[in-house]
Coordinates of C-alpha atoms in Angstrom, one line a residue:
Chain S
X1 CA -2.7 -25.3 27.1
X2 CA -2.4 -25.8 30.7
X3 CA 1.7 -26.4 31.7
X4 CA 2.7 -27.7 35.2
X5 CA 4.8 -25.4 37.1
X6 CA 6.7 -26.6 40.0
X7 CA 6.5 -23.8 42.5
X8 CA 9.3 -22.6 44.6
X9 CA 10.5 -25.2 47.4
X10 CA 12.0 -23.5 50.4
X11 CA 14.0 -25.9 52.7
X12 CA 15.4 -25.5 56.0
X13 CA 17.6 -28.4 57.3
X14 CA 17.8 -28.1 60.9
X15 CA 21.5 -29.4 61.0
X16 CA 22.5 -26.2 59.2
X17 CA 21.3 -24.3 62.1
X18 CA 22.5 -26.3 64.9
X19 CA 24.0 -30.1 65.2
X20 CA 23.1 -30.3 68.5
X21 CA 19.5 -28.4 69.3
X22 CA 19.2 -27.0 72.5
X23 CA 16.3 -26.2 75.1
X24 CA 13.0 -24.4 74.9
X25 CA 14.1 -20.5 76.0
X26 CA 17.6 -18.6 75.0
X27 CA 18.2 -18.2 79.1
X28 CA 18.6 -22.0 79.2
X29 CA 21.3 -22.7 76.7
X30 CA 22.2 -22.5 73.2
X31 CA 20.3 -22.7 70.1
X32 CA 17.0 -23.0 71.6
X33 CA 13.6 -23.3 70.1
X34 CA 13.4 -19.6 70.6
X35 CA 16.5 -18.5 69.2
X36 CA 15.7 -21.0 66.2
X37 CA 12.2 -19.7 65.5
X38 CA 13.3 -15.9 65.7
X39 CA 16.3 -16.6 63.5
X40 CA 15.2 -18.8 61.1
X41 CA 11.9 -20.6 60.9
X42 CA 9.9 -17.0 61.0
X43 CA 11.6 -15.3 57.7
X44 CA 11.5 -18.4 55.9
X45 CA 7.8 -18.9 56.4
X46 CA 7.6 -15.6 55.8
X47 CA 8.6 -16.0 52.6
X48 CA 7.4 -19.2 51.8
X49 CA 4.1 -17.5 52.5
X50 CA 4.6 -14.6 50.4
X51 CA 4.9 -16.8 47.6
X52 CA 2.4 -18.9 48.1
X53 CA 5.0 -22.2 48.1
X54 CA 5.8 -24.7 50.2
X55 CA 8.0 -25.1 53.0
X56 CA 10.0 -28.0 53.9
X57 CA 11.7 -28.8 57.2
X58 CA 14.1 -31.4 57.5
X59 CA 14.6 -32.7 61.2
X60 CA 17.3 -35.3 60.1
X61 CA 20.7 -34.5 60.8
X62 CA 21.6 -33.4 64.5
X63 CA 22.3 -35.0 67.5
X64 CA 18.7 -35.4 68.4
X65 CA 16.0 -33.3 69.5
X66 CA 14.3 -32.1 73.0
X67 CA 10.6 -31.8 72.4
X68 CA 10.5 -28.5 74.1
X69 CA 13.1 -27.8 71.6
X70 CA 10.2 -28.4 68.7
X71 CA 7.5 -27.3 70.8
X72 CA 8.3 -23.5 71.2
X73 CA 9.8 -23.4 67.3
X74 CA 6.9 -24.5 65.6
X75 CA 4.5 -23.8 68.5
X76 CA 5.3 -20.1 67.8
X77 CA 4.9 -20.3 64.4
X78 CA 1.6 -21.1 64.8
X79 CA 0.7 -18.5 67.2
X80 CA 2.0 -15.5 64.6
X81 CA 0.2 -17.2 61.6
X82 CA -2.1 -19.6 62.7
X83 CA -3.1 -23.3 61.9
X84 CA -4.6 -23.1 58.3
X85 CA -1.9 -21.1 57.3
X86 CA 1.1 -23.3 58.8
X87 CA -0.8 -26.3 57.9
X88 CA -0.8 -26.0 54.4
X89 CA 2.6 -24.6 53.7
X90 CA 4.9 -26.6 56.2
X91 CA 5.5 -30.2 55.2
X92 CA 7.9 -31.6 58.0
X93 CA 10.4 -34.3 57.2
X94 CA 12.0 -36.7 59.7
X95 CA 12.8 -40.3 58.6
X96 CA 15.3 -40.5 61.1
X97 CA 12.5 -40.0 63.9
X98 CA 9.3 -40.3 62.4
X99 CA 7.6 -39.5 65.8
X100 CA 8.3 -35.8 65.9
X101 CA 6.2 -35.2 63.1
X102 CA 3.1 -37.0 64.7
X103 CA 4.3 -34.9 68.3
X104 CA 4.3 -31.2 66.2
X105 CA 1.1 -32.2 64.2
X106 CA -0.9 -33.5 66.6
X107 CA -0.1 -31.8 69.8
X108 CA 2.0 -28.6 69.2
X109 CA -0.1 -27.6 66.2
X110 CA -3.4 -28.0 68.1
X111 CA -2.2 -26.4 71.4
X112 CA -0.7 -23.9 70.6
X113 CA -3.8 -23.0 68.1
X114 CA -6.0 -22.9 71.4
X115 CA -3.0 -20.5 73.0
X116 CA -3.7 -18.1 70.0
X117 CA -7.5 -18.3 70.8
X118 CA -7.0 -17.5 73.6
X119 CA -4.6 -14.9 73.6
X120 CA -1.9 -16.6 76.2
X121 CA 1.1 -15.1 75.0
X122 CA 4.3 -16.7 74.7
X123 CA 7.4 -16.2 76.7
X124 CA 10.0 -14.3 75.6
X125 CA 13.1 -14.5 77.1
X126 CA 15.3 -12.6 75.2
X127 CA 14.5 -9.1 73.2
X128 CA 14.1 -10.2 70.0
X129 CA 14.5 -8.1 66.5
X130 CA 10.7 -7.3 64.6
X131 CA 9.3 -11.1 63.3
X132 CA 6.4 -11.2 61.1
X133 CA 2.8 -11.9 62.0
X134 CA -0.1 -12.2 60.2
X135 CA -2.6 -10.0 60.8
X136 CA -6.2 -12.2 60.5
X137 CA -8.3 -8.6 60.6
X138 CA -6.3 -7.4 57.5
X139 CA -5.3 -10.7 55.5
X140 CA -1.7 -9.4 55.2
X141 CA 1.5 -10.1 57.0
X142 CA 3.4 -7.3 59.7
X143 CA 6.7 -6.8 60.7
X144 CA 7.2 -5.9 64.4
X145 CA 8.5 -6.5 68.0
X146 CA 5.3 -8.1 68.7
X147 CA 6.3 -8.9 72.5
X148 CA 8.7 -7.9 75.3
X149 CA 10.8 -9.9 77.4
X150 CA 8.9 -11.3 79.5
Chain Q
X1 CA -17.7 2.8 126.5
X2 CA -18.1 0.5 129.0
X3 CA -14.8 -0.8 129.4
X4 CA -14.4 -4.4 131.9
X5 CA -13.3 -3.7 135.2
X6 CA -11.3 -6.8 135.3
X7 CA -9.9 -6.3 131.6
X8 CA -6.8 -4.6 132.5
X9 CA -6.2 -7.7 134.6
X10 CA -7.0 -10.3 132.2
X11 CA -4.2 -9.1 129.8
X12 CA -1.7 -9.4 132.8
X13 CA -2.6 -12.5 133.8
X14 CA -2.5 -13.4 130.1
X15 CA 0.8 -12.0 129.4
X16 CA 2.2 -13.6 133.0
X17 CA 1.3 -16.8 131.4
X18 CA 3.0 -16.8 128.2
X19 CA 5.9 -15.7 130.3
X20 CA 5.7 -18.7 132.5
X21 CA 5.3 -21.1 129.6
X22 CA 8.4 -19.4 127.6
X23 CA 10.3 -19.9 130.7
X24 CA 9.1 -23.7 130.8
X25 CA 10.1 -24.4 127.2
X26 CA 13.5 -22.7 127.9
X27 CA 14.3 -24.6 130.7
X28 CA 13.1 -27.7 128.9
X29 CA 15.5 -27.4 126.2
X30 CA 18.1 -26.6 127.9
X31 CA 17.6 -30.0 130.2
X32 CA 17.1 -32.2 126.7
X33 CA 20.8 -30.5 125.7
X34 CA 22.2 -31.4 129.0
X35 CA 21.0 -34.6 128.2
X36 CA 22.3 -35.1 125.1
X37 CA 25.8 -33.9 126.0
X38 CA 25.7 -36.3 128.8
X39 CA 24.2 -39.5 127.2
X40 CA 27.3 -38.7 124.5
X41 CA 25.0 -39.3 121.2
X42 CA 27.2 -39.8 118.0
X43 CA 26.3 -37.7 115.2
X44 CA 26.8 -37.7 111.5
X45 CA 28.8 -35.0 111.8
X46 CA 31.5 -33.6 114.3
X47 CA 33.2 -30.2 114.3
X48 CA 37.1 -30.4 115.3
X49 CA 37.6 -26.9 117.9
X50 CA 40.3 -24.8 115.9
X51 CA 43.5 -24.8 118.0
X52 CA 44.9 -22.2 119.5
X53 CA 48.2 -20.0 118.4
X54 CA 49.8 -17.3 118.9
X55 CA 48.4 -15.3 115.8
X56 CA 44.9 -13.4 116.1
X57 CA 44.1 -15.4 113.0
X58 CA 42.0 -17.8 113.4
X59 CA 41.1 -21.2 111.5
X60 CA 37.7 -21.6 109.9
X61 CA 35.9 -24.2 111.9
X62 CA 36.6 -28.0 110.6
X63 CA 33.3 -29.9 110.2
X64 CA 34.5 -33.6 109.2
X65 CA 31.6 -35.7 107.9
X66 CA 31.9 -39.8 108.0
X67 CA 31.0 -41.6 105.2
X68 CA 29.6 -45.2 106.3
X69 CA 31.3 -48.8 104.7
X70 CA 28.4 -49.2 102.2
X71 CA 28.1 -45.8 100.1
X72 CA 26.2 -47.4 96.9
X73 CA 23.1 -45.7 95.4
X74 CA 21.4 -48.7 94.2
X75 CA 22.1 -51.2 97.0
X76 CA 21.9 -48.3 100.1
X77 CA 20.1 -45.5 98.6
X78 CA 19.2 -44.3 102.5
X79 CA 22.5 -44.0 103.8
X80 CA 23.9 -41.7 100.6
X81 CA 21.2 -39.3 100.5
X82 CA 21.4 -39.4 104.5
X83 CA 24.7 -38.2 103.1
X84 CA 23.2 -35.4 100.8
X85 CA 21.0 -34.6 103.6
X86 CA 24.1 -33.5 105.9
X87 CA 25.3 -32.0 103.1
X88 CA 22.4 -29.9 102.7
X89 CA 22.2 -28.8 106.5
X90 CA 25.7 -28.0 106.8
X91 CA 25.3 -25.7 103.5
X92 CA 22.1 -24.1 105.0
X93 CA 24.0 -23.5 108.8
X94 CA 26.6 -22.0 106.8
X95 CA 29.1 -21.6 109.9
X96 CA 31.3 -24.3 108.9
X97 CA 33.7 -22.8 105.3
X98 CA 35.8 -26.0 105.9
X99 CA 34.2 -29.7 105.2
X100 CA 36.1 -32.5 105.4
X101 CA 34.5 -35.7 103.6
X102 CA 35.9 -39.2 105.2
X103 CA 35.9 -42.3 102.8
X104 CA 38.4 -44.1 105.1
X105 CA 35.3 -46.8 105.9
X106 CA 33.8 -47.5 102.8
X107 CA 34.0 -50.6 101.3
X108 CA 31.2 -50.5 98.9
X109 CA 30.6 -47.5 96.1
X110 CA 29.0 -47.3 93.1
X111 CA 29.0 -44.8 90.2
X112 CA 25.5 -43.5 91.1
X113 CA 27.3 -42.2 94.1
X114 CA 29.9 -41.1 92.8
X115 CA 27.7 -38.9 91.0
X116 CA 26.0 -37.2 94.0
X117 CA 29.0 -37.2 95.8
X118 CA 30.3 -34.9 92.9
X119 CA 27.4 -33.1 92.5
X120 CA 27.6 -32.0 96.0
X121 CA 31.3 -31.2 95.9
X122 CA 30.4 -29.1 92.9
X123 CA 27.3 -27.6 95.0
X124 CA 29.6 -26.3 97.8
X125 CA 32.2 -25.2 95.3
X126 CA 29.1 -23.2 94.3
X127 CA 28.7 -21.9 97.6
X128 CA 32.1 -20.5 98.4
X129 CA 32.5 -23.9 100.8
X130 CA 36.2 -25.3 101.1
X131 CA 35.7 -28.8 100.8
X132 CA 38.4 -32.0 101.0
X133 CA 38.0 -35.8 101.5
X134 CA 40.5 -39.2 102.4
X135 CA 40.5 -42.0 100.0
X136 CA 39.0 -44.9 101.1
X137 CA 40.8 -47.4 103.0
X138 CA 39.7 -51.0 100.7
X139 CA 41.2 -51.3 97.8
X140 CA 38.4 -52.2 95.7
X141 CA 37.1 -49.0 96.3
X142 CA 40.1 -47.2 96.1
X143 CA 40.5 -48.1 92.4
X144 CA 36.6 -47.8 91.7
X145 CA 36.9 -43.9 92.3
X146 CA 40.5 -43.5 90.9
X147 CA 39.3 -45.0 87.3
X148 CA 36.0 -43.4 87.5
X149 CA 37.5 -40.1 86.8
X150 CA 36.2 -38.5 90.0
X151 CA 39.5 -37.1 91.2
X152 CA 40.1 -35.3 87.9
X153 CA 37.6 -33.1 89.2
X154 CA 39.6 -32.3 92.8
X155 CA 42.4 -31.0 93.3
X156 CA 45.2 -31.6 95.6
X157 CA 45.4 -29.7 99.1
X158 CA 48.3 -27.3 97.4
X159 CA 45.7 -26.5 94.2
X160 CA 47.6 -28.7 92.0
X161 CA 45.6 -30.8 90.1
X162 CA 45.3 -35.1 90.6
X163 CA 47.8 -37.0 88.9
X164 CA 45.8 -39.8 87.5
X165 CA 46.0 -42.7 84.9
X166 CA 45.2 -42.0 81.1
X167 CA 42.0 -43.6 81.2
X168 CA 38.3 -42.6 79.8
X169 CA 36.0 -43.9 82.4
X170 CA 34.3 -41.4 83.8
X171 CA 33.3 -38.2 81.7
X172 CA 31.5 -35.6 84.0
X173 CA 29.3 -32.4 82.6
X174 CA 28.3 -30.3 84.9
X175 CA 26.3 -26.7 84.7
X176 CA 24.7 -24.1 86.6
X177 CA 22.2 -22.4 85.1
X178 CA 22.4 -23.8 81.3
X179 CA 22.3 -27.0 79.2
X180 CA 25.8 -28.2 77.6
X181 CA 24.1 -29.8 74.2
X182 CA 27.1 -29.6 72.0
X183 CA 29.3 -31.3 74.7
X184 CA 26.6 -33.7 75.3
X185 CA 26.1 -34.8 71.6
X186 CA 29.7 -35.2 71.6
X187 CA 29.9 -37.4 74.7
X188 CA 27.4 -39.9 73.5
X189 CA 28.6 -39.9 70.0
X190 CA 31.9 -40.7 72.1
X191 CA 30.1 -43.5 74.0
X192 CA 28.4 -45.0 70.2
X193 CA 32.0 -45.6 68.8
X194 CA 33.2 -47.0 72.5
X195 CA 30.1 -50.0 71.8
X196 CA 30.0 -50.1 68.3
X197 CA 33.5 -49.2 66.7
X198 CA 31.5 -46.3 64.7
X199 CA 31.3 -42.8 65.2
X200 CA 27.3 -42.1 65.6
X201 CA 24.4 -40.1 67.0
X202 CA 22.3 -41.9 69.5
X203 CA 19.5 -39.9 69.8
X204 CA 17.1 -41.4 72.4
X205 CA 19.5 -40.9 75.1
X206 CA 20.4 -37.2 73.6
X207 CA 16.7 -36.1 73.8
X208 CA 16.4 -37.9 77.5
X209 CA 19.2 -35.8 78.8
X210 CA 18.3 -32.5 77.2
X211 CA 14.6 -33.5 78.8
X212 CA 16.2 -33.7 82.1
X213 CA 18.8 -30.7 82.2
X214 CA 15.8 -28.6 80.7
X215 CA 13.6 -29.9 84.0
X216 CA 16.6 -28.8 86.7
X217 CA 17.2 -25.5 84.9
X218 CA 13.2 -24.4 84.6
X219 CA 12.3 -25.8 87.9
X220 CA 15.1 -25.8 90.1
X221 CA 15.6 -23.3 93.1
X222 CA 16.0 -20.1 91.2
X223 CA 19.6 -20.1 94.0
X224 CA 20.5 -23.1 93.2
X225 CA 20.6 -24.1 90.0
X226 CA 22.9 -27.1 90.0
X227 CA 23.0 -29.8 87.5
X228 CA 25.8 -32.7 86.7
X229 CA 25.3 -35.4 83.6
X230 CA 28.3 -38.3 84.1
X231 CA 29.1 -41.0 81.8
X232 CA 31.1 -44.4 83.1
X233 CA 32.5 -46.6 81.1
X234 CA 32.0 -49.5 83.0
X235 CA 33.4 -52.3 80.4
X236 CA 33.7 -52.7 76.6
X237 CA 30.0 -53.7 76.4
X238 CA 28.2 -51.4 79.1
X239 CA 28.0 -47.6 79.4
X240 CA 26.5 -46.3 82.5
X241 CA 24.6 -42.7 82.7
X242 CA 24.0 -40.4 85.8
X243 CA 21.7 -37.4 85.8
X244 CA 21.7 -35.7 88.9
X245 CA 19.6 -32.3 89.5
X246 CA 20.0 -29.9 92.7
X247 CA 16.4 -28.4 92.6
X248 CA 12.7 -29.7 94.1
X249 CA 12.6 -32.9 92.6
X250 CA 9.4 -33.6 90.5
X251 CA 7.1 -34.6 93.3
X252 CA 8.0 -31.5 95.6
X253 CA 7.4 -29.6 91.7
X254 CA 3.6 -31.5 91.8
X255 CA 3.0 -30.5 95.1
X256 CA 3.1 -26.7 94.3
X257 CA 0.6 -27.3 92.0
X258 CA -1.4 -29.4 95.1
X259 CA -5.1 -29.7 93.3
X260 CA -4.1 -31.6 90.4
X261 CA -2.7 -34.6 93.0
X262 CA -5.9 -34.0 95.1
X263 CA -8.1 -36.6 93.4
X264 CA -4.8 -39.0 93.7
X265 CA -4.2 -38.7 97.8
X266 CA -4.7 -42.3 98.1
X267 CA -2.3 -43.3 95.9
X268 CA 1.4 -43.7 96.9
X269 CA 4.1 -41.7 96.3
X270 CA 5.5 -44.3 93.9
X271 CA 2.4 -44.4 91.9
X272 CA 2.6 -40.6 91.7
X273 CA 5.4 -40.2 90.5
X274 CA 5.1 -42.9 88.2
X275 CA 1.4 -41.1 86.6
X276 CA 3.7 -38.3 86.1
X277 CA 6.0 -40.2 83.5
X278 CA 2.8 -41.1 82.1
X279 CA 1.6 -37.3 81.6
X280 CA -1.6 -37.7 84.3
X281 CA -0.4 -34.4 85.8
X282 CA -0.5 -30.9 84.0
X283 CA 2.9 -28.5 83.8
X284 CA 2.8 -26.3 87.0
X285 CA 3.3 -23.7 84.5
X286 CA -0.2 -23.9 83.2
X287 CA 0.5 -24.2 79.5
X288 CA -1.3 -26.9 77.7
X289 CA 1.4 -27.3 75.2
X290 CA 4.2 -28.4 78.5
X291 CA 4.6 -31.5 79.9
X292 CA 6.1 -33.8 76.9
X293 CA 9.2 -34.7 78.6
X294 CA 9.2 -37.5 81.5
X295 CA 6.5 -39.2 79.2
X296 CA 9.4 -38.9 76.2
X297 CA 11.9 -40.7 78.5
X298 CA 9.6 -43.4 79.5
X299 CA 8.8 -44.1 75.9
X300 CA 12.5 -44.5 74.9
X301 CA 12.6 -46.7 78.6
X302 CA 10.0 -48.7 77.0
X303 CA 11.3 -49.2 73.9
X304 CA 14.4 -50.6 75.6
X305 CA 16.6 -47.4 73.7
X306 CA 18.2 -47.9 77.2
X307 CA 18.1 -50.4 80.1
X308 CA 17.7 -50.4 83.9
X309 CA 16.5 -46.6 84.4
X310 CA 15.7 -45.5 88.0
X311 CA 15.1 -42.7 89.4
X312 CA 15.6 -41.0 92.8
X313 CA 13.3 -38.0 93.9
X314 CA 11.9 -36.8 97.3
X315 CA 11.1 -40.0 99.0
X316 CA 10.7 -42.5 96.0
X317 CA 12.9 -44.7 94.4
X318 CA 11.3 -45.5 90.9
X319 CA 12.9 -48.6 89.0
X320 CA 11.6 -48.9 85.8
X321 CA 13.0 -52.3 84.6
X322 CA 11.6 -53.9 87.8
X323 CA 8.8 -52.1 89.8
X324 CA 9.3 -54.7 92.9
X325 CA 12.1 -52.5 93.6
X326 CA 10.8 -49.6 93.7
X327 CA 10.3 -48.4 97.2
X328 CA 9.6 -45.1 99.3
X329 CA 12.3 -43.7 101.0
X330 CA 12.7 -42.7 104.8
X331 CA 15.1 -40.1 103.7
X332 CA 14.1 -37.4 101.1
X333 CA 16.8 -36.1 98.5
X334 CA 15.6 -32.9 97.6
X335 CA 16.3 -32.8 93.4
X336 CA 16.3 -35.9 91.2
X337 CA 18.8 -38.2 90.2
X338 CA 18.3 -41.1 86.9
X339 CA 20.7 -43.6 86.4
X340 CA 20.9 -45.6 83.1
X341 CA 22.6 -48.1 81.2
X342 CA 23.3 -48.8 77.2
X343 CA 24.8 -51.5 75.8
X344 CA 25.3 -52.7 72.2
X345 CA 21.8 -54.4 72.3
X346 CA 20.2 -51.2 72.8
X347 CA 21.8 -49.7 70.0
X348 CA 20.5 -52.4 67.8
X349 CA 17.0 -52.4 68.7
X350 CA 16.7 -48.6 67.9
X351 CA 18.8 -49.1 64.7
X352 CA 16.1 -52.1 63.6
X353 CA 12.9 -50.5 64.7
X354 CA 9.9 -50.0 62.6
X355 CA 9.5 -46.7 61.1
X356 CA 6.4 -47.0 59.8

């Protein structure tokens, strides 16, 4: 007898982080797309990815968004764990503005996949604690201060 | 080695000629400023020769600069950032710590200048520059500046600050070296209950001004980092928006990069500028993932999400509502400047748009 499971959701509503996103880098304001990705959107996917579950993140909410703001958040996730791997877990929900999603999927996501070919590393601006990275050679996931300020 | 009979001559008679030719220049220049003193030229600026007393101490030099009758962005765009330019060459002389700014002659001034003009005081604030201005003389103008919130920025010449009228007309943000988001978002959320009677988000302009301050903090003069985001409440149905950046200025930005506007060197400076809103150019920082901002703010232009949006930088004047006004400048404002308008239409058509 075959029974449908539902598998673990997990959810991060942007709001909760910040109502009003900043920048790209830490040096140029508050709750930038660097701070968010190192602080939340890394250990969640993290997880998410242990598990084998989906994750969901909800843009509605805050004041509004720069792109940069989305650019280096899910830009980076992509360069620690690459595109098949944040493809298939992240679903991104924004019915408030629809057009982020097709701006991370279709440019973000494919950008910053050619960035990780070719090894351009991103900037760091602050020094940041360990994040995880998958490791491609290995198949498994590593903890560690990957880069530098920069 | 066989060494030139005549080379030790040649070097003399080389070296006697630059010294003739120095001599020529010097002599030159120093007829052209007797001829300037005599001819009595006006300039934009004059310094006032500290008086003399009795105490050792003396005055920092007073450098008073005129303002001329017609100090409006949109209708005399030359003459303010002729202003701006003064500005900037009495900043990079440096010898004058004491700036006096005269309104007494305008008659004409609009919130975009307003804007610089602040921007400016706030740059030589910056600077350790001492620097106080007279009301204008007309009326009209008089009250312009008083309700637009400008002199809640100044002080008066003991320290004390302006005693002004309760009145929310002008709401000035202003930064160095990082974006204000939360005081932003609040701002506009201010400005959506001033149109609509409800408390709200409006997120096109949020993401345009975050695009913007991002730009003058990234690219601006590493020095001079100078950035100033003003909101005028111009009357129950119409908020005005000012942007105004102290750096390069995106076409000075291009240039740096100078083989990407190559292929483009017979287009005009206005049609460069305008490719860049429309992503033709990459990032100068070389990152294929850059570059999603001007072409953000030109989508939510047009979408109508906001109405009338120019833009000052270098040597152009971009309008975006109507391109016939758009014009190249013979004065260059080193940094950009947008000025934009809501109203309750706008507000509407982003509130009814297709999501699909």
């Amino acid at each position: 007898m075959y029974r449908y499971m539902e598998k673990q959701k997990f959810i991060i509503v942007i709001s909760d982080y910040s109502t009003s996103p900043g920048p790209r880098y830490c040096y140029q304001g508050d709750d930038s797309g660097e701070d968010f990705y190192h602080k939340v959107l890394n250990q969640k996917f993290k997880e998410a990815f242990e598990q084998k579950s989906e994750l969901e993140v909800n843009l509605d909410g805050p004041d509004g968004y720069a792109s940069s703001f989305l650019d280096e958040a899910f830009g980076n996730l992509i360069f620690d764990f690459g595109l098949e791997n944040v493809q298939s877990r992240v679903k991104i929900v924004s019915n408030e503005e629809p057009e982020w999603i097709e701006m991370i999927e279709k440019e973000t996501y494919v950008q910053w996949e050619q960035r990780r070919a070719e090894t351009k590393i991103p900037k760091k601006t602050i020094n940041h604690e360990e994040w995880w990275r998958y490791n491609f050679a290995t198949n498994s996931i590593e903890k560690r201060r990957w880069i530098d300020k920069n | 080695m066989n060494k030139s009979k005549y080379s030790i001559s040649r070097i003399r008679i080389t070296l006697r000629q630059k010294k003739i030719e120095r001599l020529r220049r010097k002599s030159a220049d120093k007829k052209r400023q007797r001829n300037i003193r005599n001819n009595n030229r006006k300039k934009s600026f004059y310094e006032e020769k500290p008086k003399q007393n009795s105490y050792k101490y003396t005055p920092p030099k007073e450098l008073t600069i005129k303002l001329e009758s017609n100090f409006s962005l949109i209708e005399d765009s030359v003459n303010v950032l002729g202003f701006v330019n003064t500005i900037n060459k009495v900043i990079k002389r440096g010898r004058n710590k004491l700036i006096k700014i005269d309104l007494s002659d305008v008659v004409k001034i609009d919130i975009g200048a307003i804007g610089l003009l602040l921007s400016k005081m706030n740059e030589l604030s910056q600077r350790h520059f001492y620097a106080f201005g007279t009301m204008p003389k007309d009326a009209t103008c008089k009250t312009i500046i008083s309700e637009s919130g400008f002199l809640e920025h100044m002080r008066d010449l003991k320290g004390n600050k302006i005693e002004t009228k309760e009145h929310k007309s002008m709401m000035v943000n202003r930064g160095f070296d990082k974006t204000s988001n939360s005081m932003v978002g609040a701002e506009i959320r201010n400005v959506v209950k001033h149109l609509t009677g409800e408390e709200n988000t409006y997120r096109p302009i949020f993401s345009m001004v975050q695009e913007m301050c991002a730009n003058s903090i990234e690219h601006a003069n590493e020095k001079n980092k100078n950035w100033l985001f003003s909101v005028y409440y111009k009357d129950t149905e119409t908020v005005c928006f000012t942007m105004t950046d102290i750096g390069h200025g995106i076409l000075e930005t291009l240039r740096k990069k100078a083989t990407q506007i190559v292929s483009d060197f017979l287009k005009s400076d206005i049609d460069i500028l305008d490719r860049a809103f429309d992503k033709k150019y990459a990032s100068v920082t070389n990152d294929i993932n850059r570059n999603k901002g001007l072409p953000k703010i030109k989508k939510i232009v047009i979408n109508n999400y906001v109405n009338n949006l120019i833009v000052i930088t270098n040597n152009v004047l971009l309008n975006f509502s109507d391109e016939s006004n758009s014009k190249i400048l013979n004065k260059k404002f080193n940094g950009t400047f947008y000025y934009w308008e809501l109203n309750k239409k706008c507000i509407d058509i982003w509130k009814n748009r297709s999501l699909l």
